[in-house]
Amino acid sequence: MAPRPARPARRLRTAALAVLLLAAGTACGGQQDGAPTAEVAGQSPARDRVGTLSLHTAQGPRACTASVVQSPRRNLLVTAAHCVQTRRIGLLDGLVFTPGYRNGATPYGTWPVQAVTIDPRWAAGDDPEYDVAFVTVGPVDGRQVEDAVGGNPIGTGQGFGLPVSVTGYPNESDEPITCAVRTRSQSPTQERFDCGGYTDGTSGSPWVTEKGAVVGVIGGYQEGGSTPGTSYSVTFDQRVADLYRKATT
């Protein structure tokens, strides 16, 4: 579907916000024995493409994690669809994206969400097979977000068993965490990785290959998961390629 404009920012009802933040957790299933645990992510230009999605300001209540992806207009993020819209509360208003956020610092500024692109099957019924969203952010001081921090390409059709790094922002931390893992098949259309520490707020965290392509985001099955040790993603296949095309045309 075409990008859907976000409604003007307004104060959310407390109950609605609580529902969203509970839904925006991640990680699922039992963690595998011997699996690693995420560590604090050191600062780097590539990791600064990852940031927080929060309400109204960089210091506002956290919703999820998102990251900048390459696009013709240089203004696009990828995250999980449940981070920006659910049937229970509709489209979440007033989101802003802060790339490279650390300990209250906003080195690249805060970018207002202007529109989201989700699959109609997610919009109609929160179908976990379509738990991916592309998010358009507005310029800051005449500059697009990709001009500020760069962007990663979207990688589709690359299969399972890929080594990836996953960087995201737990709600309880002011620093991002990261883990180097290998993807595994959960089903023909869903994949997973095992690493501890991916708690509420890390939904939407990008799965980035050694070549820099985003091949997943925490979401999908069980909205990314129900325990911190195993996380899920919709497989980035033709579904995601089609959604990306709609977000960029």
Tab-separated table of C-alpha atoms in Angstrom:
chain	number	residue	atom	x	y	z
A	1	MET	CA	0.000	0.000	0.000
A	2	ALA	CA	1.102	3.604	-0.415
A	3	PRO	CA	2.770	5.343	2.520
A	4	ARG	CA	0.178	6.256	5.119
A	5	PRO	CA	0.551	9.740	6.635
A	6	ALA	CA	1.010	9.785	10.372
A	7	ARG	CA	-1.630	11.714	12.269
A	8	PRO	CA	-0.515	14.956	13.980
A	9	ALA	CA	1.310	14.375	17.230
A	10	ARG	CA	-0.925	14.259	20.304
A	11	ARG	CA	-0.742	12.955	23.817
A	12	LEU	CA	-1.476	9.229	23.850
A	13	ARG	CA	-3.758	7.724	26.421
A	14	THR	CA	-1.666	6.083	29.110
A	15	ALA	CA	-3.336	2.710	28.629
A	16	ALA	CA	-2.757	2.752	24.884
A	17	LEU	CA	0.910	3.590	25.332
A	18	ALA	CA	1.325	0.805	27.869
A	19	VAL	CA	-0.182	-1.682	25.406
A	20	LEU	CA	2.214	-0.607	22.674
A	21	LEU	CA	5.303	-0.743	24.864
A	22	LEU	CA	4.395	-4.226	26.081
A	23	ALA	CA	3.916	-5.323	22.480
A	24	ALA	CA	7.223	-3.824	21.436
A	25	GLY	CA	9.316	-6.340	23.348
A	26	THR	CA	11.194	-9.066	21.572
A	27	ALA	CA	12.936	-12.280	21.578
A	28	CYS	CA	11.244	-15.574	21.929
A	29	GLY	CA	11.260	-19.272	22.591
A	30	GLY	CA	13.818	-20.845	24.897
A	31	GLN	CA	17.386	-19.668	24.449
A	32	GLN	CA	19.698	-22.402	23.228
A	33	ASP	CA	22.309	-23.742	25.652
A	34	GLY	CA	25.651	-22.055	25.082
A	35	ALA	CA	24.137	-19.121	23.191
A	36	PRO	CA	25.924	-15.787	23.631
A	37	THR	CA	24.618	-12.736	25.461
A	38	ALA	CA	24.551	-9.309	23.855
A	39	GLU	CA	27.085	-6.707	24.941
A	40	VAL	CA	27.113	-2.930	24.876
A	41	ALA	CA	27.671	-1.804	21.301
A	42	GLY	CA	30.736	0.323	20.732
A	43	GLN	CA	30.191	3.482	18.737
A	44	SER	CA	30.833	3.304	14.989
A	45	PRO	CA	29.465	5.050	11.893
A	46	ALA	CA	27.628	1.857	10.873
A	47	ARG	CA	25.999	1.429	14.270
A	48	ASP	CA	24.975	5.086	14.311
A	49	ARG	CA	22.481	4.215	11.559
A	50	VAL	CA	20.529	2.435	14.284
A	51	GLY	CA	18.487	4.518	16.707
A	52	THR	CA	15.528	4.757	19.018
A	53	LEU	CA	11.901	5.281	18.130
A	54	SER	CA	10.404	7.328	20.955
A	55	LEU	CA	7.418	9.546	21.584
A	56	HIS	CA	7.718	13.262	20.846
A	57	THR	CA	11.366	13.713	21.938
A	58	ALA	CA	14.548	11.661	22.134
A	59	GLN	CA	14.039	11.429	25.901
A	60	GLY	CA	10.359	10.495	25.577
A	61	PRO	CA	8.928	7.028	26.227
A	62	ARG	CA	10.635	4.430	24.046
A	63	ALA	CA	8.683	2.333	21.593
A	64	CYS	CA	11.242	0.399	19.527
A	65	THR	CA	14.435	0.400	17.506
A	66	ALA	CA	14.751	1.377	13.829
A	67	SER	CA	17.569	1.860	11.322
A	68	VAL	CA	18.271	3.890	8.202
A	69	VAL	CA	18.116	2.093	4.870
A	70	GLN	CA	19.134	3.296	1.449
A	71	SER	CA	16.342	4.901	-0.573
A	72	PRO	CA	15.994	7.318	-3.498
A	73	ARG	CA	14.777	10.160	-1.242
A	74	ARG	CA	17.306	9.308	1.491
A	75	ASN	CA	14.639	9.498	4.188
A	76	LEU	CA	13.667	5.897	4.962
A	77	LEU	CA	13.892	3.631	8.013
A	78	VAL	CA	13.002	-0.014	8.529
A	79	THR	CA	11.481	-1.418	11.714
A	80	ALA	CA	8.796	-3.890	12.774
A	81	ALA	CA	5.205	-3.065	11.837
A	82	HIS	CA	4.007	-3.625	15.398
A	83	CYS	CA	6.269	-0.762	16.443
A	84	VAL	CA	4.206	1.771	14.522
A	85	GLN	CA	0.680	0.355	14.191
A	86	THR	CA	-1.512	-2.344	15.692
A	87	ARG	CA	-5.209	-3.087	15.493
A	88	ARG	CA	-5.507	-2.388	19.203
A	89	ILE	CA	-4.387	1.249	19.104
A	90	GLY	CA	-4.087	2.127	15.419
A	91	LEU	CA	-1.212	4.221	14.090
A	92	LEU	CA	1.089	5.449	16.845
A	93	ASP	CA	1.339	9.228	16.784
A	94	GLY	CA	4.250	11.483	17.589
A	95	LEU	CA	7.149	9.110	16.951
A	96	VAL	CA	10.643	10.474	16.432
A	97	PHE	CA	13.838	8.686	15.412
A	98	THR	CA	17.177	9.426	17.092
A	99	PRO	CA	20.117	7.713	15.349
A	100	GLY	CA	23.197	6.990	17.414
A	101	TYR	CA	21.457	7.811	20.697
A	102	ARG	CA	23.682	7.233	23.743
A	103	ASN	CA	23.304	8.331	27.351
A	104	GLY	CA	20.999	11.195	26.473
A	105	ALA	CA	23.170	12.464	23.623
A	106	THR	CA	21.643	12.990	20.166
A	107	PRO	CA	24.699	13.410	17.927
A	108	TYR	CA	22.708	13.533	14.672
A	109	GLY	CA	19.526	15.147	15.901
A	110	THR	CA	15.985	13.815	16.145
A	111	TRP	CA	13.952	13.127	13.003
A	112	PRO	CA	10.131	13.306	12.962
A	113	VAL	CA	8.182	10.377	11.547
A	114	GLN	CA	5.996	11.561	8.666
A	115	ALA	CA	4.553	8.366	7.167
A	116	VAL	CA	4.651	4.594	7.464
A	117	THR	CA	4.282	1.879	4.838
A	118	ILE	CA	2.866	-1.439	6.015
A	119	ASP	CA	1.360	-4.398	4.216
A	120	PRO	CA	-2.468	-4.417	4.106
A	121	ARG	CA	-2.434	-7.865	5.727
A	122	TRP	CA	-0.686	-6.431	8.769
A	123	ALA	CA	-3.106	-3.488	8.878
A	124	ALA	CA	-6.116	-5.812	8.652
A	125	GLY	CA	-5.171	-8.329	11.292
A	126	ASP	CA	-1.630	-7.967	12.696
A	127	ASP	CA	-0.566	-10.940	10.581
A	128	PRO	CA	2.918	-11.914	11.851
A	129	GLU	CA	3.944	-12.875	8.324
A	130	TYR	CA	3.968	-9.129	7.491
A	131	ASP	CA	5.468	-7.597	10.632
A	132	VAL	CA	7.762	-5.182	8.784
A	133	ALA	CA	7.352	-1.444	8.219
A	134	PHE	CA	9.165	1.214	6.275
A	135	VAL	CA	9.082	4.614	7.939
A	136	THR	CA	9.565	7.974	6.227
A	137	VAL	CA	11.132	10.721	8.343
A	138	GLY	CA	11.155	14.426	7.646
A	139	PRO	CA	14.276	16.518	7.061
A	140	VAL	CA	16.089	18.350	9.836
A	141	ASP	CA	17.601	21.719	8.911
A	142	GLY	CA	17.062	20.835	5.253
A	143	ARG	CA	19.038	17.603	5.532
A	144	GLN	CA	17.771	14.040	5.081
A	145	VAL	CA	18.639	11.350	7.596
A	146	GLU	CA	20.624	9.247	5.131
A	147	ASP	CA	22.791	12.276	4.382
A	148	ALA	CA	23.564	12.493	8.099
A	149	VAL	CA	24.408	8.861	8.900
A	150	GLY	CA	24.313	6.848	5.671
A	151	GLY	CA	22.068	3.852	5.104
A	152	ASN	CA	22.206	0.093	4.632
A	153	PRO	CA	20.768	-1.669	1.580
A	154	ILE	CA	17.813	-3.998	2.008
A	155	GLY	CA	18.821	-7.599	1.267
A	156	THR	CA	16.119	-10.028	0.130
A	157	GLY	CA	16.183	-13.642	-0.988
A	158	GLN	CA	19.442	-14.481	0.800
A	159	GLY	CA	18.243	-17.543	2.668
A	160	PHE	CA	19.046	-18.795	6.164
A	161	GLY	CA	22.308	-19.469	7.960
A	162	LEU	CA	23.729	-15.977	7.490
A	163	PRO	CA	26.176	-14.416	9.941
A	164	VAL	CA	24.655	-11.123	11.097
A	165	SER	CA	25.113	-8.481	13.745
A	166	VAL	CA	22.001	-7.236	15.544
A	167	THR	CA	22.111	-3.865	17.296
A	168	GLY	CA	19.188	-2.470	19.262
A	169	TYR	CA	18.052	-0.432	22.246
A	170	PRO	CA	16.543	-2.139	25.307
A	171	ASN	CA	14.150	0.253	27.042
A	172	GLU	CA	16.030	-0.075	30.312
A	173	SER	CA	19.352	1.070	28.809
A	174	ASP	CA	20.631	4.353	27.421
A	175	GLU	CA	23.172	2.503	25.294
A	176	PRO	CA	22.586	0.045	22.453
A	177	ILE	CA	23.479	-3.617	22.673
A	178	THR	CA	24.792	-5.842	19.906
A	179	CYS	CA	25.412	-9.511	19.200
A	180	ALA	CA	27.122	-11.391	16.367
A	181	VAL	CA	25.045	-14.465	15.538
A	182	ARG	CA	23.940	-16.723	12.702
A	183	THR	CA	20.372	-16.814	11.418
A	184	ARG	CA	18.365	-20.036	11.470
A	185	SER	CA	15.100	-21.145	9.931
A	186	GLN	CA	12.059	-20.992	12.185
A	187	SER	CA	9.710	-21.760	9.275
A	188	PRO	CA	9.853	-21.223	5.506
A	189	THR	CA	8.838	-17.589	6.079
A	190	GLN	CA	10.289	-16.794	9.517
A	191	GLU	CA	13.817	-16.896	10.919
A	192	ARG	CA	15.504	-16.638	14.299
A	193	PHE	CA	18.724	-16.115	16.185
A	194	ASP	CA	19.786	-17.057	19.708
A	195	CYS	CA	21.433	-14.425	21.906
A	196	GLY	CA	20.456	-13.153	25.326
A	197	GLY	CA	19.582	-9.591	26.272
A	198	TYR	CA	17.005	-8.592	23.641
A	199	THR	CA	14.281	-7.261	25.920
A	200	ASP	CA	11.504	-4.688	25.464
A	201	GLY	CA	12.499	-1.919	23.059
A	202	THR	CA	14.647	-4.027	20.762
A	203	SER	CA	11.805	-4.846	18.364
A	204	GLY	CA	12.769	-3.460	14.964
A	205	SER	CA	16.497	-4.003	15.495
A	206	PRO	CA	18.158	-4.654	12.105
A	207	TRP	CA	19.897	-7.920	11.222
A	208	VAL	CA	22.933	-6.750	9.253
A	209	THR	CA	25.154	-9.059	7.197
A	210	GLU	CA	28.924	-8.815	6.865
A	211	LYS	CA	28.332	-6.949	3.583
A	212	GLY	CA	26.087	-4.421	5.306
A	213	ALA	CA	22.672	-5.561	4.032
A	214	VAL	CA	19.651	-5.607	6.330
A	215	VAL	CA	18.100	-9.083	6.033
A	216	GLY	CA	15.712	-8.987	8.990
A	217	VAL	CA	14.313	-6.944	11.853
A	218	ILE	CA	13.252	-8.274	15.234
A	219	GLY	CA	9.524	-8.914	14.854
A	220	GLY	CA	7.310	-11.428	13.109
A	221	TYR	CA	6.583	-14.591	15.092
A	222	GLN	CA	5.204	-13.596	18.505
A	223	GLU	CA	6.054	-9.980	17.556
A	224	GLY	CA	9.721	-10.896	17.805
A	225	GLY	CA	9.530	-13.177	20.771
A	226	SER	CA	8.552	-13.526	24.410
A	227	THR	CA	11.887	-14.166	26.137
A	228	PRO	CA	15.214	-12.332	25.805
A	229	GLY	CA	17.141	-15.334	24.520
A	230	THR	CA	15.703	-16.026	21.070
A	231	SER	CA	14.488	-13.432	18.577
A	232	TYR	CA	12.557	-13.722	15.323
A	233	SER	CA	12.061	-11.919	12.018
A	234	VAL	CA	9.930	-12.230	8.949
A	235	THR	CA	12.143	-13.690	6.234
A	236	PHE	CA	13.178	-10.860	3.913
A	237	ASP	CA	11.839	-12.293	0.654
A	238	GLN	CA	9.544	-11.011	-2.093
A	239	ARG	CA	7.053	-9.726	0.501
A	240	VAL	CA	9.620	-7.270	1.813
A	241	ALA	CA	10.949	-6.422	-1.638
A	242	ASP	CA	7.420	-5.470	-2.708
A	243	LEU	CA	6.859	-3.405	0.430
A	244	TYR	CA	10.128	-1.560	-0.061
A	245	ARG	CA	9.177	-0.771	-3.640
A	246	LYS	CA	5.858	0.698	-2.497
A	247	ALA	CA	7.624	2.774	0.157
A	248	THR	CA	9.995	4.274	-2.387
A	249	THR	CA	7.623	5.004	-5.294
